mmCIF file of C-alpha atoms in Angstrom:
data_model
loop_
_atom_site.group_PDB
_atom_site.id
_atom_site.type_symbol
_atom_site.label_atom_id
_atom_site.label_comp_id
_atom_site.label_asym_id
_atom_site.label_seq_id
_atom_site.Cartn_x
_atom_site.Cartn_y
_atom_site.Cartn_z
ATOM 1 C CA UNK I 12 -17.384 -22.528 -21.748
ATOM 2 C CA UNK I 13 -13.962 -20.738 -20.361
ATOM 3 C CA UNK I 14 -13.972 -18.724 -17.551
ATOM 4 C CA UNK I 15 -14.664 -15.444 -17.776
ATOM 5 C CA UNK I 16 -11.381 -12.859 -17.181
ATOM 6 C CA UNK I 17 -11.403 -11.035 -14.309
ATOM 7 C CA UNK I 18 -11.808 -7.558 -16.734
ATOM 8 C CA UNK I 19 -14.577 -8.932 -18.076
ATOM 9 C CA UNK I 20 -15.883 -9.627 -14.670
ATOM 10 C CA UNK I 21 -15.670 -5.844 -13.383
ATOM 11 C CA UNK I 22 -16.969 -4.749 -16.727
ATOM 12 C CA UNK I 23 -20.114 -6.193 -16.249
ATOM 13 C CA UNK I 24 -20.051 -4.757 -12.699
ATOM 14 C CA UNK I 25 -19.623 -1.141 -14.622
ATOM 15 C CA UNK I 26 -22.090 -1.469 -16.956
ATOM 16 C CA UNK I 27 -24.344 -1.932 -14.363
ATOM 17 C CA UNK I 28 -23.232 0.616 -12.128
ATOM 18 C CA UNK I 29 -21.957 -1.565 -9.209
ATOM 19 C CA UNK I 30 -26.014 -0.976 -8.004
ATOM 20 C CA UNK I 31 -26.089 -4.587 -7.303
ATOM 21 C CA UNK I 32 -23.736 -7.645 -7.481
ATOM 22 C CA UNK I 33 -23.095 -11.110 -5.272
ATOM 23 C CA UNK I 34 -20.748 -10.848 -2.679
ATOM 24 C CA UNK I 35 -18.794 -14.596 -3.101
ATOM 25 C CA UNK I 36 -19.783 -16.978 -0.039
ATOM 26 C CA UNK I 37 -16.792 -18.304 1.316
ATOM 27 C CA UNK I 38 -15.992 -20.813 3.753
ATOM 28 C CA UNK I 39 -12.860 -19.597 5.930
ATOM 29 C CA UNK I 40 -10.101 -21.899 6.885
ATOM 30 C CA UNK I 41 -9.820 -22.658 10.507
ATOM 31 C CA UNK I 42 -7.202 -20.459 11.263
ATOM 32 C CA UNK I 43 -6.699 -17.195 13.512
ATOM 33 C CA UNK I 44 -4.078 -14.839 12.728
ATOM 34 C CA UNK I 45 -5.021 -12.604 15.689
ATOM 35 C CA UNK I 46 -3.503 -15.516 17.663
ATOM 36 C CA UNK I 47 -0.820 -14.355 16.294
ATOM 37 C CA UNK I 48 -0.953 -10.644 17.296
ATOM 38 C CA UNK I 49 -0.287 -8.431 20.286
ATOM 39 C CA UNK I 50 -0.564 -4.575 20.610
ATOM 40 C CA UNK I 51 1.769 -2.049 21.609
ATOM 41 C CA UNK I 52 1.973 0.978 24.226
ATOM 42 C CA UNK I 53 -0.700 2.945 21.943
ATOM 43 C CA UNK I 54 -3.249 0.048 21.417
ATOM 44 C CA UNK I 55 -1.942 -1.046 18.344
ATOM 45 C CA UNK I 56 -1.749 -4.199 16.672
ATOM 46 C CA UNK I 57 0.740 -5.962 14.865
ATOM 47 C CA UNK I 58 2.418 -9.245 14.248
ATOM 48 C CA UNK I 59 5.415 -9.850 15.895
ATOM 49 C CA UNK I 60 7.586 -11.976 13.774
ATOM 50 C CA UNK I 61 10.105 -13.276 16.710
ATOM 51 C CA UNK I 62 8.214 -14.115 19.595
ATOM 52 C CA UNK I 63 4.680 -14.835 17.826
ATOM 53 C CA UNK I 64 5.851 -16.916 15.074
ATOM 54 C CA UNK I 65 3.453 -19.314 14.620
ATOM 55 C CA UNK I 66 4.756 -23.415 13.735
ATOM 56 C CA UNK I 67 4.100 -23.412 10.492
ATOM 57 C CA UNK I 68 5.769 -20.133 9.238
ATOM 58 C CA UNK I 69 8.913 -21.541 11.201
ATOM 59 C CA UNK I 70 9.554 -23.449 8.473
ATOM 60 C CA UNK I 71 13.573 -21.903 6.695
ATOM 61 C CA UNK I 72 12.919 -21.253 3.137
ATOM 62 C CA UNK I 73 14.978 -23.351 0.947
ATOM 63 C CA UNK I 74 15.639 -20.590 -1.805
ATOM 64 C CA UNK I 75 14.972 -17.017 -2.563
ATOM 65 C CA UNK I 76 11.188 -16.094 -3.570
ATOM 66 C CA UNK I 77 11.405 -12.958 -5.556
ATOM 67 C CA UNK I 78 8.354 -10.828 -5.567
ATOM 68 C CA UNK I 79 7.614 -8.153 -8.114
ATOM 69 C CA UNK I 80 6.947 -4.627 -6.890
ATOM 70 C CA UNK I 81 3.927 -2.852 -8.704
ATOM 71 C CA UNK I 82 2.612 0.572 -7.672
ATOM 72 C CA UNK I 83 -0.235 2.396 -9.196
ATOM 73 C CA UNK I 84 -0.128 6.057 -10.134
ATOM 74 C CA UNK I 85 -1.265 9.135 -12.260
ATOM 75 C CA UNK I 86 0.491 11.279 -14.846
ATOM 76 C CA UNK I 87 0.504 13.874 -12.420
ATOM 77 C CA UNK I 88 3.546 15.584 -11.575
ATOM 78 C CA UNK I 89 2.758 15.013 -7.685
ATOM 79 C CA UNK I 90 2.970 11.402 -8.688
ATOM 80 C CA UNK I 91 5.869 11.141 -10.933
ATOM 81 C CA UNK I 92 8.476 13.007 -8.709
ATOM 82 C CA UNK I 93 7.684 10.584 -5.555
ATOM 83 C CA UNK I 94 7.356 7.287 -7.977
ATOM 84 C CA UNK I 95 10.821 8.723 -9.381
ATOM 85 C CA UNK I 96 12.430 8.508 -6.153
ATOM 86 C CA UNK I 97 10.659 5.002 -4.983
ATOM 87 C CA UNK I 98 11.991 3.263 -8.136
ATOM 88 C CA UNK I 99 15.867 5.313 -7.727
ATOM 89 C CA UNK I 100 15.973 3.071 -4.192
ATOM 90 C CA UNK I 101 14.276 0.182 -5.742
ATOM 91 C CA UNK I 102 17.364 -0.446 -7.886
ATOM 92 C CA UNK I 103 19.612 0.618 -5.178
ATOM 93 C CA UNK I 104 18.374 -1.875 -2.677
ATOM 94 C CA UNK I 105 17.394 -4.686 -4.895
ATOM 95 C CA UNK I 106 21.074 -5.951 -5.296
ATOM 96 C CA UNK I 107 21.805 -5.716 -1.513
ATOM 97 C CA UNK I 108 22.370 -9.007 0.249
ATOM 98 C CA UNK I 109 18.535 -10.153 1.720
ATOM 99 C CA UNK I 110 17.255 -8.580 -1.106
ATOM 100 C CA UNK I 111 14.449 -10.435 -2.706
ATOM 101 C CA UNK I 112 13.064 -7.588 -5.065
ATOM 102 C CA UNK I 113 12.484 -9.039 -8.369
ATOM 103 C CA UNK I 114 10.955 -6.613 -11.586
ATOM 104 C CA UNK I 115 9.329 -3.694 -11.369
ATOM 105 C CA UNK I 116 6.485 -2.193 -12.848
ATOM 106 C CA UNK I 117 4.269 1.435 -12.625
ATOM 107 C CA UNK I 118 0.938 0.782 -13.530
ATOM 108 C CA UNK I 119 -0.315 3.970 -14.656
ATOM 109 C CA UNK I 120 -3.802 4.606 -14.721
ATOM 110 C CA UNK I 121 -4.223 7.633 -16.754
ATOM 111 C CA UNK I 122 -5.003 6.439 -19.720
ATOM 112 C CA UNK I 123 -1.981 7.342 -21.621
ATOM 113 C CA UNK I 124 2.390 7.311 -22.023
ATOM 114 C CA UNK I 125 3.878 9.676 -20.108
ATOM 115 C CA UNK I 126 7.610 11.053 -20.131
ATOM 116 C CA UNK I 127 8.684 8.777 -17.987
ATOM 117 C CA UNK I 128 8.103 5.615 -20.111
ATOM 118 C CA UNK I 129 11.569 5.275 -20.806
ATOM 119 C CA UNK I 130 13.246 5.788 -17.378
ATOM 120 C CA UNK I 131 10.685 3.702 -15.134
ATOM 121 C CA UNK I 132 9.325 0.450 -16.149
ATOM 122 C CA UNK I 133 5.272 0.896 -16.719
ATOM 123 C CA UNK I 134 2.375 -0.294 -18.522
ATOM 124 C CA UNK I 135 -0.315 1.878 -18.991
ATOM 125 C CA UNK I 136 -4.106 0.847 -18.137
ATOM 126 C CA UNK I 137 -7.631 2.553 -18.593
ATOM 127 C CA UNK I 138 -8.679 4.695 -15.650
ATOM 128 C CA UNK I 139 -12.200 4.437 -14.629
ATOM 129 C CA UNK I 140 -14.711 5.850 -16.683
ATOM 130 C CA UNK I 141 -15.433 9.905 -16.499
ATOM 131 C CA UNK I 142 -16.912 10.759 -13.105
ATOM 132 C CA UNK I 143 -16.911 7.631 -11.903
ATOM 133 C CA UNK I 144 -14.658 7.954 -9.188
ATOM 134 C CA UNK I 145 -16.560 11.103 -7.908
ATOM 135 C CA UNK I 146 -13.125 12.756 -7.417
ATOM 136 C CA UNK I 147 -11.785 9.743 -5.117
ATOM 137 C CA UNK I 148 -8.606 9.616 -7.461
ATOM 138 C CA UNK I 149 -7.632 5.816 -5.129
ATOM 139 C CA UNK I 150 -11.050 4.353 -6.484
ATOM 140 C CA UNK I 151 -8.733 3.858 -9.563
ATOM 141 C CA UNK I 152 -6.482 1.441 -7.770
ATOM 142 C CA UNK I 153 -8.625 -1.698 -7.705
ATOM 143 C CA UNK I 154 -9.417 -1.307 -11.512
ATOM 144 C CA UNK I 155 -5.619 -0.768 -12.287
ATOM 145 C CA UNK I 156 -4.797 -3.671 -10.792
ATOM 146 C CA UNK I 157 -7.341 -5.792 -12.472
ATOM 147 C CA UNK I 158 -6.405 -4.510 -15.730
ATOM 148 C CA UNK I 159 -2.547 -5.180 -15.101
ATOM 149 C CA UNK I 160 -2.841 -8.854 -13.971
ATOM 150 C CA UNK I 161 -4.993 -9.498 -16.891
ATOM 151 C CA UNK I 162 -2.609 -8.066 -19.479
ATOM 152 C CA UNK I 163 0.636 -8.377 -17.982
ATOM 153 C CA UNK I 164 3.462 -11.308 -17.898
ATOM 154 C CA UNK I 165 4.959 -11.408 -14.569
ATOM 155 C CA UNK I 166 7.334 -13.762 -13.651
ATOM 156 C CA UNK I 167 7.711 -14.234 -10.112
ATOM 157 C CA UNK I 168 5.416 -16.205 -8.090
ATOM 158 C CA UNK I 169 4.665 -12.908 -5.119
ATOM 159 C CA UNK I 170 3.524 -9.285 -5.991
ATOM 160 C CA UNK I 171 4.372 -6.307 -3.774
ATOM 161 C CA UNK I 172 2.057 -3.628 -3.990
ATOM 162 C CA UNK I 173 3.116 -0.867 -3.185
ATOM 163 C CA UNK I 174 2.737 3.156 -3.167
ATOM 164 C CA UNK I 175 4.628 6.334 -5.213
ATOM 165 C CA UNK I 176 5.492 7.169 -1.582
ATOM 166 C CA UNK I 177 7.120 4.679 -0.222
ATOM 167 C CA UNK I 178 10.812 4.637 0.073
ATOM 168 C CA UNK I 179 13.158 1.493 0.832
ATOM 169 C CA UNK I 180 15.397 2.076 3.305
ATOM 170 C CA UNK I 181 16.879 -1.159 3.253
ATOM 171 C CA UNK I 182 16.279 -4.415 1.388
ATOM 172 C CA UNK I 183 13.248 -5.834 1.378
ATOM 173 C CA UNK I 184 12.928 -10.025 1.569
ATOM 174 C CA UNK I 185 9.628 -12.082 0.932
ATOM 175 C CA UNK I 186 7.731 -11.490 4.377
ATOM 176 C CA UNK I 187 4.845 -13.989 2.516
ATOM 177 C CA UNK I 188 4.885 -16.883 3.837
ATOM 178 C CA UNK I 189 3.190 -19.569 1.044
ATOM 179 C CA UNK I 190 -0.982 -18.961 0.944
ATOM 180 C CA UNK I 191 -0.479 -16.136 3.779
ATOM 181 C CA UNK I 192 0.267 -12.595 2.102
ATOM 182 C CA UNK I 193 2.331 -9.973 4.427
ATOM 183 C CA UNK I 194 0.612 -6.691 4.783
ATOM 184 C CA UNK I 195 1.052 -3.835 7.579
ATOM 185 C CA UNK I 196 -1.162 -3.228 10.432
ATOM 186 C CA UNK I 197 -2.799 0.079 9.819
ATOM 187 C CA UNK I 198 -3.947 1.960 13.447
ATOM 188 C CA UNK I 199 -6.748 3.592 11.937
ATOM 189 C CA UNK I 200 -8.413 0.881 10.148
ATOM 190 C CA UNK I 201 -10.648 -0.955 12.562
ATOM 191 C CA UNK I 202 -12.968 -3.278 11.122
ATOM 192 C CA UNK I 203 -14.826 -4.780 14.532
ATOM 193 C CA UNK I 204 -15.261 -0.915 15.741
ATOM 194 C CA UNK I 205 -17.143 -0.508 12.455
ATOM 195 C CA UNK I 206 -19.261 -3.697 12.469
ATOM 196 C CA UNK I 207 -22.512 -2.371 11.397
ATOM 197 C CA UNK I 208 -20.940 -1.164 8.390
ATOM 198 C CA UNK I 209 -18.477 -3.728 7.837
ATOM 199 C CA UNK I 210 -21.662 -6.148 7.626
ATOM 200 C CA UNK I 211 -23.279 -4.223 4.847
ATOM 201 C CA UNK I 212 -20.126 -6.134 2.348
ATOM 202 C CA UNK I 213 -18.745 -8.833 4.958
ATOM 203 C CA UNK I 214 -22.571 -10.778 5.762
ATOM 204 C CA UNK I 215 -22.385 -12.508 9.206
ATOM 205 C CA UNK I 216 -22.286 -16.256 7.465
ATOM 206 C CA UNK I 217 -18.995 -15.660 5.825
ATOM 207 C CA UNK I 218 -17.694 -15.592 9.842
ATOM 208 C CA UNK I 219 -16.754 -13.144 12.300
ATOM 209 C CA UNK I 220 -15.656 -9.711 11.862
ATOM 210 C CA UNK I 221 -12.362 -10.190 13.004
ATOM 211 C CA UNK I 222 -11.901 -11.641 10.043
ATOM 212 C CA UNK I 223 -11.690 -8.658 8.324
ATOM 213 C CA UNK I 224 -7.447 -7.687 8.668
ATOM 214 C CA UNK I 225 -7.005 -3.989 9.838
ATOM 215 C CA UNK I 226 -5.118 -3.201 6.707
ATOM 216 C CA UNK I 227 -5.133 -1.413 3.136
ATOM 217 C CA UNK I 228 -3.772 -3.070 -0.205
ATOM 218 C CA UNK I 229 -0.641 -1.471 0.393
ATOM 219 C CA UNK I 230 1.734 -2.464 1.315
ATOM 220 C CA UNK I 231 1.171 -6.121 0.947
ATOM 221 C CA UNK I 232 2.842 -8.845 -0.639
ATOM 222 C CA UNK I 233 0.751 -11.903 -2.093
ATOM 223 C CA UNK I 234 0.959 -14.651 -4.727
ATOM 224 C CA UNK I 235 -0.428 -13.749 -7.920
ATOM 225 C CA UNK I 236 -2.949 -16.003 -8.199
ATOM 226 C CA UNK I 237 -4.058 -14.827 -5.000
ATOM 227 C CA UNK I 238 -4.115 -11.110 -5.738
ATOM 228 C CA UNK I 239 -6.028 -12.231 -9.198
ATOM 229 C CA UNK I 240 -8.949 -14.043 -6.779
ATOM 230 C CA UNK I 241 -8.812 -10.750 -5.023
ATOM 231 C CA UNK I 242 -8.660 -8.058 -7.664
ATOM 232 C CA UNK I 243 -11.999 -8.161 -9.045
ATOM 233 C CA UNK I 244 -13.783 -8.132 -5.422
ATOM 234 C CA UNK I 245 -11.789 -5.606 -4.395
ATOM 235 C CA UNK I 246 -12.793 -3.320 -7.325
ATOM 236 C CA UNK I 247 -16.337 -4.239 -6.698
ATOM 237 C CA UNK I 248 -16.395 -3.726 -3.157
ATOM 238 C CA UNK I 249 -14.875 -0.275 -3.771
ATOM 239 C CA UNK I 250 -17.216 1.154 -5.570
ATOM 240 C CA UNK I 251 -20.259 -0.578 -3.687
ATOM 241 C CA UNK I 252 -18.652 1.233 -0.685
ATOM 242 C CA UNK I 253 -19.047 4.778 -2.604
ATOM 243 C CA UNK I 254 -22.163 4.457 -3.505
ATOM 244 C CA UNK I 255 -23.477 3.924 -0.062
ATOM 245 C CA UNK I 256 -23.575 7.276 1.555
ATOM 246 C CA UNK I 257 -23.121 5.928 5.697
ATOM 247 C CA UNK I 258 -19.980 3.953 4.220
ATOM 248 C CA UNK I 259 -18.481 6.883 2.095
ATOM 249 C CA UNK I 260 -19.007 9.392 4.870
ATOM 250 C CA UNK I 261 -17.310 6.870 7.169
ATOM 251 C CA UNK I 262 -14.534 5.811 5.921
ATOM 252 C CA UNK I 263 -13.662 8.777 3.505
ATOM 253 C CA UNK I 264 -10.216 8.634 2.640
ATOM 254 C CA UNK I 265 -9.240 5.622 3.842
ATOM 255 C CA UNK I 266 -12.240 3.590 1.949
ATOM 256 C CA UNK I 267 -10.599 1.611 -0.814
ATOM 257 C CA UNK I 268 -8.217 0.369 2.106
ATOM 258 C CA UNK I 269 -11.484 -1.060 3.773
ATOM 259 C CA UNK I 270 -12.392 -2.613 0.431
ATOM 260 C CA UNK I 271 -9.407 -4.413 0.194
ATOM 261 C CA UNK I 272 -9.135 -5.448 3.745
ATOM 262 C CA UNK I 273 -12.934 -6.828 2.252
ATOM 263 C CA UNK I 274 -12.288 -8.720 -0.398
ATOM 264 C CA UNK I 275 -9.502 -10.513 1.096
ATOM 265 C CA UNK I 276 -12.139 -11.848 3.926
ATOM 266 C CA UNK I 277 -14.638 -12.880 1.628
ATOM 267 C CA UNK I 278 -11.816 -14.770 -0.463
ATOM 268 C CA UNK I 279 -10.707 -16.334 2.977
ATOM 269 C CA UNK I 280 -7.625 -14.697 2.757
ATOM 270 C CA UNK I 281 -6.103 -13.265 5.966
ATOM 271 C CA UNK I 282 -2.318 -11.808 6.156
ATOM 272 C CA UNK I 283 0.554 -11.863 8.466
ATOM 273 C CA UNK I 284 0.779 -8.529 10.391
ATOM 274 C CA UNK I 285 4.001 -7.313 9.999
ATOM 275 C CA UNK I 286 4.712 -3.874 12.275
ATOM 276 C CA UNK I 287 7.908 -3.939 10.791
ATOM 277 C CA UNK I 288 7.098 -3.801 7.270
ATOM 278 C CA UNK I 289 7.018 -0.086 7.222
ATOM 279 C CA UNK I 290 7.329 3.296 9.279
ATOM 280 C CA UNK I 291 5.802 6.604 9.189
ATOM 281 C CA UNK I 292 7.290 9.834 10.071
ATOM 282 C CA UNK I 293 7.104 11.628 11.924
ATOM 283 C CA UNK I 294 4.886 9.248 14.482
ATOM 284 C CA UNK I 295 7.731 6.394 14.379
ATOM 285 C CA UNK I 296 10.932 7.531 15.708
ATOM 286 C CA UNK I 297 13.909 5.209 14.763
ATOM 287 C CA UNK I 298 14.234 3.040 11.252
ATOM 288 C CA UNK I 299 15.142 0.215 13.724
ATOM 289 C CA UNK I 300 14.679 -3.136 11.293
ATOM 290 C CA UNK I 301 11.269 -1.516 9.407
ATOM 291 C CA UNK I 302 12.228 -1.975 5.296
ATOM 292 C CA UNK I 303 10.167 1.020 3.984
ATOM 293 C CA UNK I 304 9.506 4.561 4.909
ATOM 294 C CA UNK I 305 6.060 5.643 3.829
ATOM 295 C CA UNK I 306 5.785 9.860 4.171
ATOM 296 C CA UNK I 307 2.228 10.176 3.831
ATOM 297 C CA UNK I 308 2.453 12.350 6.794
ATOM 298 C CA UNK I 309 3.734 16.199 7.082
ATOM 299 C CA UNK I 310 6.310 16.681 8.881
ATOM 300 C CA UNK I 311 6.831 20.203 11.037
ATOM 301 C CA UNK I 312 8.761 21.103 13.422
ATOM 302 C CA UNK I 313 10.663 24.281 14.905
ATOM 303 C CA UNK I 314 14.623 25.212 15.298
ATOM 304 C CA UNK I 315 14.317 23.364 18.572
ATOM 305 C CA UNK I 316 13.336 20.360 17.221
ATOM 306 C CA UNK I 317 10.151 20.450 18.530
ATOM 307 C CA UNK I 318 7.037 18.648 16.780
ATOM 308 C CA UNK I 319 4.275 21.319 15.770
ATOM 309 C CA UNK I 320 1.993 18.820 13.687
ATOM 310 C CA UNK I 321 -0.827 20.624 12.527
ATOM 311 C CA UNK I 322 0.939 24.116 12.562
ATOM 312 C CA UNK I 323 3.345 24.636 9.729
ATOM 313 C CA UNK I 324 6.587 24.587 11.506
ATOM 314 C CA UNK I 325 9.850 26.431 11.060
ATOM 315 C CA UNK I 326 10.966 23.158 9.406
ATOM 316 C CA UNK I 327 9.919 21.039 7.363
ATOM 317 C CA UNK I 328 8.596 18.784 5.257
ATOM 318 C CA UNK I 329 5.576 17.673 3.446
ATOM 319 C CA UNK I 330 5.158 15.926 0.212
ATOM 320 C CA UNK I 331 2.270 18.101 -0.590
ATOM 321 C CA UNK I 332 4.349 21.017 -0.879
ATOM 322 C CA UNK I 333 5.231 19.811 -4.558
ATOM 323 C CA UNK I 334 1.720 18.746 -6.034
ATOM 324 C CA UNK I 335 2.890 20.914 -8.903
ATOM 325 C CA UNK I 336 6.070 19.840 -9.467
ATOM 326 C CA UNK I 337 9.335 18.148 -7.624
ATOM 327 C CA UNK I 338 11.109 19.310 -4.961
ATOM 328 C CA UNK I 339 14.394 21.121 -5.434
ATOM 329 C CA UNK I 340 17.618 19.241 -5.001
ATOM 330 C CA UNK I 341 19.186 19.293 -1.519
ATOM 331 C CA UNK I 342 16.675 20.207 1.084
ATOM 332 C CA UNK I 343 17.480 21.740 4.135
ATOM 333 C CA UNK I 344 18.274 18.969 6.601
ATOM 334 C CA UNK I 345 15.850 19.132 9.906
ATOM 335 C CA UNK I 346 17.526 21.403 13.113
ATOM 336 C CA UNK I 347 18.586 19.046 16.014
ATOM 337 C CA UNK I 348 16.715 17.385 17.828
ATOM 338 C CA UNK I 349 14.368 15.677 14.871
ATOM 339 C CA UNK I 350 14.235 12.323 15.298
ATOM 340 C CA UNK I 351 15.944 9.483 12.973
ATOM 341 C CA UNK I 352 13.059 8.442 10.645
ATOM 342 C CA UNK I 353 12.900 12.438 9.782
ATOM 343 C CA UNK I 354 16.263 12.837 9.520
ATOM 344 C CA UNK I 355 16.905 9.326 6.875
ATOM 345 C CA UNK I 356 13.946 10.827 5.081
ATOM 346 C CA UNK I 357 15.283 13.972 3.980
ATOM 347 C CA UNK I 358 18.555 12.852 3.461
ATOM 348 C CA UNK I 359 17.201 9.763 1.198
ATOM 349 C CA UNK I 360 15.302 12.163 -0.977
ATOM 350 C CA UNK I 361 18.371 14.344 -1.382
ATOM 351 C CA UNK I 362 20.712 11.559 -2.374
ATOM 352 C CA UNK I 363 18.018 10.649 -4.686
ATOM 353 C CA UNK I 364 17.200 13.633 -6.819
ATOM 354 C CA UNK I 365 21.177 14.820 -7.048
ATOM 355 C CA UNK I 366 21.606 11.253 -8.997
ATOM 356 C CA UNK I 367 18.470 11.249 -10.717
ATOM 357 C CA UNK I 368 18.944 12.812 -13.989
ATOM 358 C CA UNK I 369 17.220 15.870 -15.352
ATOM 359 C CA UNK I 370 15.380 15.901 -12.025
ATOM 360 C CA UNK I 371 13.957 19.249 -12.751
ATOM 361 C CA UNK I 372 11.615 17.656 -15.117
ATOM 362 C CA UNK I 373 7.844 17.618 -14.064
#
């Protein structure tokens, strides 16, 4: 008998309504990455990819490893205008020198062709059943993926994942280094000061909870056959997380991140910790040698160019401004003052939507 797709797999899960599945036993590798780590001025941690380098990533590459950069998103004007502007720079810094970008595909998850179809590479996928998600819109991730890997032909060897708001802001190499995938180090995701909960979906015998990388799916980049290993997990550990109240209310937001950060620990996979994958304004400062610019964050500030985060400021900008539709063309740059990563921001998105065409569509 073959073995059964990964679809197939999660399907099962569904019918069943995730109430009860087997978490895979698996026997980690003798490895630490946190030997690898350190932590900055605020506590955080992060891989440092100069002085931490461990032996065996060392090693010069002999070639170029493209990866293929997939995001997920909805038919949702908030999500077309920013995955407009993330593939406009993916094309602009894919043929940079250092560039190791390969294809590019949107994996939308609503269901249905949208009118972008023609203008950004996509394949469309199934979103969760009706209610499913319990309005956690992410919860969709996971199955997207799963659905895409089974269906789709991709031919490089790495996948990036990656988000509608993420913008390169210089060109992006393969920070994978063979069975090690690349992810960032999120602050705010802290597996060993959530033990008791971790444990619920990371049992003691598959090893310690350091185990468990403080990171989200995204952005990460990972073989495929890795990410296929993953997938399925990583959907089922999703929605095992929102079904348990303690988890859901815990986590909140930031849950499906948890479930990936999961899955990969119960797989045995752990990831280099790269700080400089990506920044986030307005909390980083200066682009420095980060390769994305992720502006989950608002960003507010007044004519002095002063931060007022968490009071709309005299300036600014936030991406959920626009949930109904893009922003105009040429925003107001920032007053002085604002630092760098602001400043690139703003002026990224303008050069963007004054070369996209018909921008004004939703």
């Amino acid at each position: 008998m073959g073995r059964a797709s990964p679809i197939l797999l999660v399907l099962v899960a569904l019918g069943f309504a995730f109430a009860t599945y087997n978490l895979i036993t698996v026997i980690l590798h003798n490895r630490s990455v946190r030997n690898w780590m350190t932590e900055d001025s605020n506590g955080r941690i992060f891989f440092d990819p100069v002085i931490e380098m461990p032996e065996n990533v060392r090693i010069q590459k002999t070639g170029k490893l493209p990866f293929h950069v997939a995001l997920t998103a909805t038919d949702a004007p908030y999500s077309k205008w920013q995955c407009r502007i993330m593939y406009y720079w993916y094309k602009k810094q894919k043929e940079q020198p250092g560039s190791e970008m390969g294809g590019f595909t949107r994996i939308l998850h609503s269901g249905n062709p949208d009118n972008l179809m023609d203008e950004i590479p996509t394949v469309v996928v199934d979103p969760l059943p009706a209610g499913l998600d319990r309005g956690y819109i992410v919860l969709n991730r996971p199955w997207a993926f799963v659905q895409w890997l089974e269906k789709a032909t991709i031919e490089e060897e790495y996948v990036l994942m990656a988000e509608p708001d993420h913008i390169f802001v210089k060109p992006l190499s393969n920070l994978a280094h063979g069975g090690l995938p690349a992810a960032f180090p999120f602050f705010y995701i802290k597996p060993e000061q959530n033990e008791k909960i971790i444990r619920k979906f990371y049992p003691e015998e598959n090893g310690p909870v350091k185990n468990v990388d403080p990171i989200g799916n995204s952005p990460v980049i990972i073989k495929k056959d890795l990410l296929e290993k993953i997938a399925p997990t990583w959907m089922n550990v999703s929605m095992k997380m929102k079904d348990d109240p303690e988890t859901d209310k815990a986590f909140g937001w930031v849950l499906e991140m948890y479930a990936y950060a999961v899955a990969s620990a119960l797989h045995g996979v752990q990831h280099i910790l790269r700080k400089d994958f990506m920044l986030q304004p307005p909390w980083d400062l200066d682009i420095g040698k980060k390769f994305i610019i992720h502006y989950t964050y608002g960003c507010d500030y007044n004519m002095k160019g002063e931060l007022t985060y968490g009071k709309i400021g005299e300036w600014r900008f936030d991406k959920r401004s626009f949930l109904r539709g893009p922003p105009p063309k040429n925003l107001p740059m920032p007053p002085p003052g604002v630092p760098e990563s602001v400043v690139t921001l703003v002026k990224m998105v303008n050069e963007a939507t004054a070369n996209i065409p018909n921008w004004e569509t939703e």
